[in-house]
Amino acid sequence: MEISTLTMYHCLAFVWYIFITYSITHVRTEERPSEVFLYGGQWKYLTVLNLVLQAVFYGVSFLADVLRLIKKLRCAKCVISSRDLLFSVLAFPVSTFVSISFWTLYTYNRELVYPKSLDGVIPLWLNHAMHTAVLPFAVLEILAMPHRYPAKKKGVILLGFVAFLYISW
């Protein structure tokens, strides 16, 4: 894909994830079921953390594209390597896990992941933006741009560390 097209895609994806993150964090607090948002509020959910992660990833991707367009190659190399590490170790695995695990559990017993009481609080489009759209965005990123992947050991250690931090939280 041409760099200017990629830049536009990364910019739009970045804006999309900022909008979705803003939308979910500004769900009216008086309508939230109290049993769903106990300790940690929305920040305990991997879905919300994934939205922030995707926004950061697409922001870094957009920055890398802009740096390449303005020929700041020295700066771009560092940002590109960070982007590739972020995508391959966190952004893709977490978005895939969020989407597949949510819809699998939802199909099995929706009350486990998305109680009926949330239907009146979180609109259907926002539910799909958080749990469905993340996977096609991740797959499109793989198809649109080649990434350099870290060594397996480094990637597994980093992903394991982040998973440990999340589980500890």
Tab-separated table of C-alpha atoms in Angstrom:
chain	number	residue	atom	x	y	z
A	1	MET	CA	0.000	0.000	0.000
A	2	GLU	CA	1.260	3.492	-0.784
A	3	ILE	CA	2.579	5.511	2.166
A	4	SER	CA	0.075	8.365	1.776
A	5	THR	CA	-2.815	5.881	1.751
A	6	LEU	CA	-1.388	4.169	4.837
A	7	THR	CA	-1.008	7.538	6.533
A	8	MET	CA	-4.665	8.331	5.894
A	9	TYR	CA	-5.746	4.866	7.113
A	10	HIS	CA	-3.677	5.149	10.302
A	11	CYS	CA	-4.997	8.655	10.942
A	12	LEU	CA	-8.617	7.558	10.516
A	13	ALA	CA	-8.087	4.465	12.695
A	14	PHE	CA	-6.437	6.628	15.367
A	15	VAL	CA	-9.365	9.078	15.359
A	16	TRP	CA	-11.823	6.153	15.421
A	17	TYR	CA	-10.222	4.596	18.517
A	18	ILE	CA	-9.998	7.950	20.294
A	19	PHE	CA	-13.709	8.461	19.597
A	20	ILE	CA	-14.649	4.963	20.818
A	21	THR	CA	-12.503	5.323	23.953
A	22	TYR	CA	-14.089	8.699	24.652
A	23	SER	CA	-17.577	7.255	24.058
A	24	ILE	CA	-17.148	4.321	26.435
A	25	THR	CA	-15.546	6.382	29.178
A	26	HIS	CA	-18.395	8.907	29.012
A	27	VAL	CA	-21.280	6.477	29.358
A	28	ARG	CA	-23.624	8.164	31.819
A	29	THR	CA	-22.635	7.040	35.297
A	30	GLU	CA	-26.152	7.245	36.725
A	31	GLU	CA	-27.346	4.575	34.261
A	32	ARG	CA	-24.548	2.078	34.918
A	33	PRO	CA	-25.546	-1.060	36.796
A	34	SER	CA	-23.690	-0.934	40.112
A	35	GLU	CA	-22.764	-4.626	40.098
A	36	VAL	CA	-20.873	-4.308	36.810
A	37	PHE	CA	-18.561	-1.406	37.642
A	38	LEU	CA	-17.352	-2.199	41.140
A	39	TYR	CA	-13.605	-2.095	41.929
A	40	GLY	CA	-11.603	-0.405	39.175
A	41	GLY	CA	-14.580	0.892	37.223
A	42	GLN	CA	-14.300	0.475	33.472
A	43	TRP	CA	-10.513	0.272	33.642
A	44	LYS	CA	-10.616	-3.286	34.948
A	45	TYR	CA	-12.004	-4.531	31.645
A	46	LEU	CA	-9.577	-5.722	28.996
A	47	THR	CA	-11.929	-4.336	26.342
A	48	VAL	CA	-11.448	-0.753	27.550
A	49	LEU	CA	-7.692	-1.204	27.981
A	50	ASN	CA	-7.583	-2.669	24.474
A	51	LEU	CA	-9.263	0.454	23.081
A	52	VAL	CA	-6.563	2.606	24.666
A	53	LEU	CA	-3.877	0.226	23.377
A	54	GLN	CA	-5.280	0.402	19.839
A	55	ALA	CA	-5.439	4.216	20.008
A	56	VAL	CA	-1.795	4.321	21.105
A	57	PHE	CA	-0.774	1.877	18.375
A	58	TYR	CA	-2.532	3.775	15.595
A	59	GLY	CA	-1.181	7.058	16.942
A	60	VAL	CA	2.371	5.664	16.783
A	61	SER	CA	1.663	4.272	13.296
A	62	PHE	CA	0.392	7.645	12.112
A	63	LEU	CA	3.481	9.352	13.564
A	64	ALA	CA	5.764	6.848	11.799
A	65	ASP	CA	3.987	7.460	8.491
A	66	VAL	CA	4.241	11.238	8.867
A	67	LEU	CA	7.944	11.002	9.708
A	68	ARG	CA	8.512	8.875	6.615
A	69	LEU	CA	6.593	11.351	4.463
A	70	ILE	CA	8.657	14.314	5.645
A	71	LYS	CA	11.891	12.317	5.224
A	72	LYS	CA	12.909	12.281	8.883
A	73	LEU	CA	14.282	8.766	8.487
A	74	ARG	CA	16.483	8.754	11.582
A	75	CYS	CA	13.517	9.506	13.865
A	76	ALA	CA	11.231	7.257	11.829
A	77	LYS	CA	13.399	4.164	12.366
A	78	CYS	CA	12.949	4.296	16.139
A	79	VAL	CA	9.214	4.966	15.868
A	80	ILE	CA	8.783	2.209	13.261
A	81	SER	CA	10.549	-0.362	15.426
A	82	SER	CA	8.354	0.681	18.380
A	83	ARG	CA	5.258	0.414	16.193
A	84	ASP	CA	6.205	-3.068	15.005
A	85	LEU	CA	6.914	-4.280	18.530
A	86	LEU	CA	3.683	-2.775	19.838
A	87	PHE	CA	1.623	-4.352	17.064
A	88	SER	CA	3.133	-7.811	17.052
A	89	VAL	CA	3.411	-8.290	20.808
A	90	LEU	CA	0.372	-6.411	22.153
A	91	ALA	CA	-2.052	-4.782	19.701
A	92	PHE	CA	-2.749	-7.806	17.498
A	93	PRO	CA	-2.823	-10.528	20.204
A	94	VAL	CA	-4.939	-8.482	22.621
A	95	SER	CA	-7.472	-7.358	20.005
A	96	THR	CA	-7.780	-10.928	18.712
A	97	PHE	CA	-8.225	-12.271	22.243
A	98	VAL	CA	-10.806	-9.607	23.156
A	99	SER	CA	-12.924	-10.229	20.083
A	100	ILE	CA	-12.812	-14.032	20.057
A	101	SER	CA	-13.161	-14.544	23.809
A	102	PHE	CA	-15.977	-11.985	24.146
A	103	TRP	CA	-18.123	-13.457	21.378
A	104	THR	CA	-17.419	-17.034	22.454
A	105	LEU	CA	-18.482	-16.286	26.034
A	106	TYR	CA	-21.391	-14.140	24.845
A	107	THR	CA	-22.655	-17.049	22.731
A	108	TYR	CA	-22.232	-19.502	25.600
A	109	ASN	CA	-23.745	-17.320	28.358
A	110	ARG	CA	-24.029	-13.612	27.748
A	111	GLU	CA	-24.393	-12.819	31.466
A	112	LEU	CA	-20.739	-13.809	31.938
A	113	VAL	CA	-19.427	-10.905	29.858
A	114	TYR	CA	-22.254	-8.536	28.959
A	115	PRO	CA	-25.300	-8.662	31.248
A	116	LYS	CA	-28.676	-7.661	29.825
A	117	SER	CA	-28.644	-4.664	32.183
A	118	LEU	CA	-25.960	-3.101	29.943
A	119	ASP	CA	-28.248	-3.083	26.883
A	120	GLY	CA	-29.876	0.153	28.015
A	121	VAL	CA	-26.542	1.757	28.919
A	122	ILE	CA	-24.138	0.841	26.112
A	123	PRO	CA	-25.592	1.210	22.610
A	124	LEU	CA	-25.357	-1.754	20.226
A	125	TRP	CA	-23.037	0.122	17.843
A	126	LEU	CA	-20.602	0.812	20.700
A	127	ASN	CA	-20.649	-2.831	21.762
A	128	HIS	CA	-19.710	-3.871	18.228
A	129	ALA	CA	-17.088	-1.124	17.965
A	130	MET	CA	-15.434	-2.440	21.137
A	131	HIS	CA	-15.751	-6.175	20.554
A	132	THR	CA	-16.221	-6.820	16.837
A	133	ALA	CA	-14.458	-4.094	14.854
A	134	VAL	CA	-11.128	-4.544	16.643
A	135	LEU	CA	-10.462	-7.848	14.866
A	136	PRO	CA	-11.014	-6.643	11.267
A	137	PHE	CA	-8.861	-3.571	12.017
A	138	ALA	CA	-6.057	-5.845	13.234
A	139	VAL	CA	-6.329	-8.168	10.241
A	140	LEU	CA	-6.421	-5.193	7.856
A	141	GLU	CA	-3.231	-3.892	9.473
A	142	ILE	CA	-1.506	-7.223	8.778
A	143	LEU	CA	-2.630	-7.150	5.156
A	144	ALA	CA	-1.850	-3.464	4.593
A	145	MET	CA	1.633	-3.275	6.010
A	146	PRO	CA	4.493	-5.676	6.610
A	147	HIS	CA	5.767	-5.628	10.178
A	148	ARG	CA	9.076	-6.795	11.600
A	149	TYR	CA	8.425	-9.258	14.355
A	150	PRO	CA	10.656	-9.626	17.417
A	151	ALA	CA	12.305	-12.872	18.411
A	152	LYS	CA	9.784	-15.344	19.831
A	153	LYS	CA	11.394	-15.331	23.250
A	154	LYS	CA	11.316	-11.522	23.498
A	155	GLY	CA	7.701	-11.361	22.270
A	156	VAL	CA	6.433	-14.088	24.594
A	157	ILE	CA	8.234	-12.577	27.603
A	158	LEU	CA	6.776	-9.113	26.920
A	159	LEU	CA	3.265	-10.438	26.297
A	160	GLY	CA	3.508	-12.650	29.395
A	161	PHE	CA	4.661	-9.702	31.495
A	162	VAL	CA	1.752	-7.535	30.334
A	163	ALA	CA	-0.689	-10.426	30.892
A	164	PHE	CA	0.705	-10.882	34.420
A	165	LEU	CA	0.263	-7.158	35.114
A	166	TYR	CA	-3.331	-7.275	33.887
A	167	ILE	CA	-4.201	-10.374	35.910
A	168	SER	CA	-2.577	-8.847	38.982
A	169	TRP	CA	-4.675	-5.725	38.562
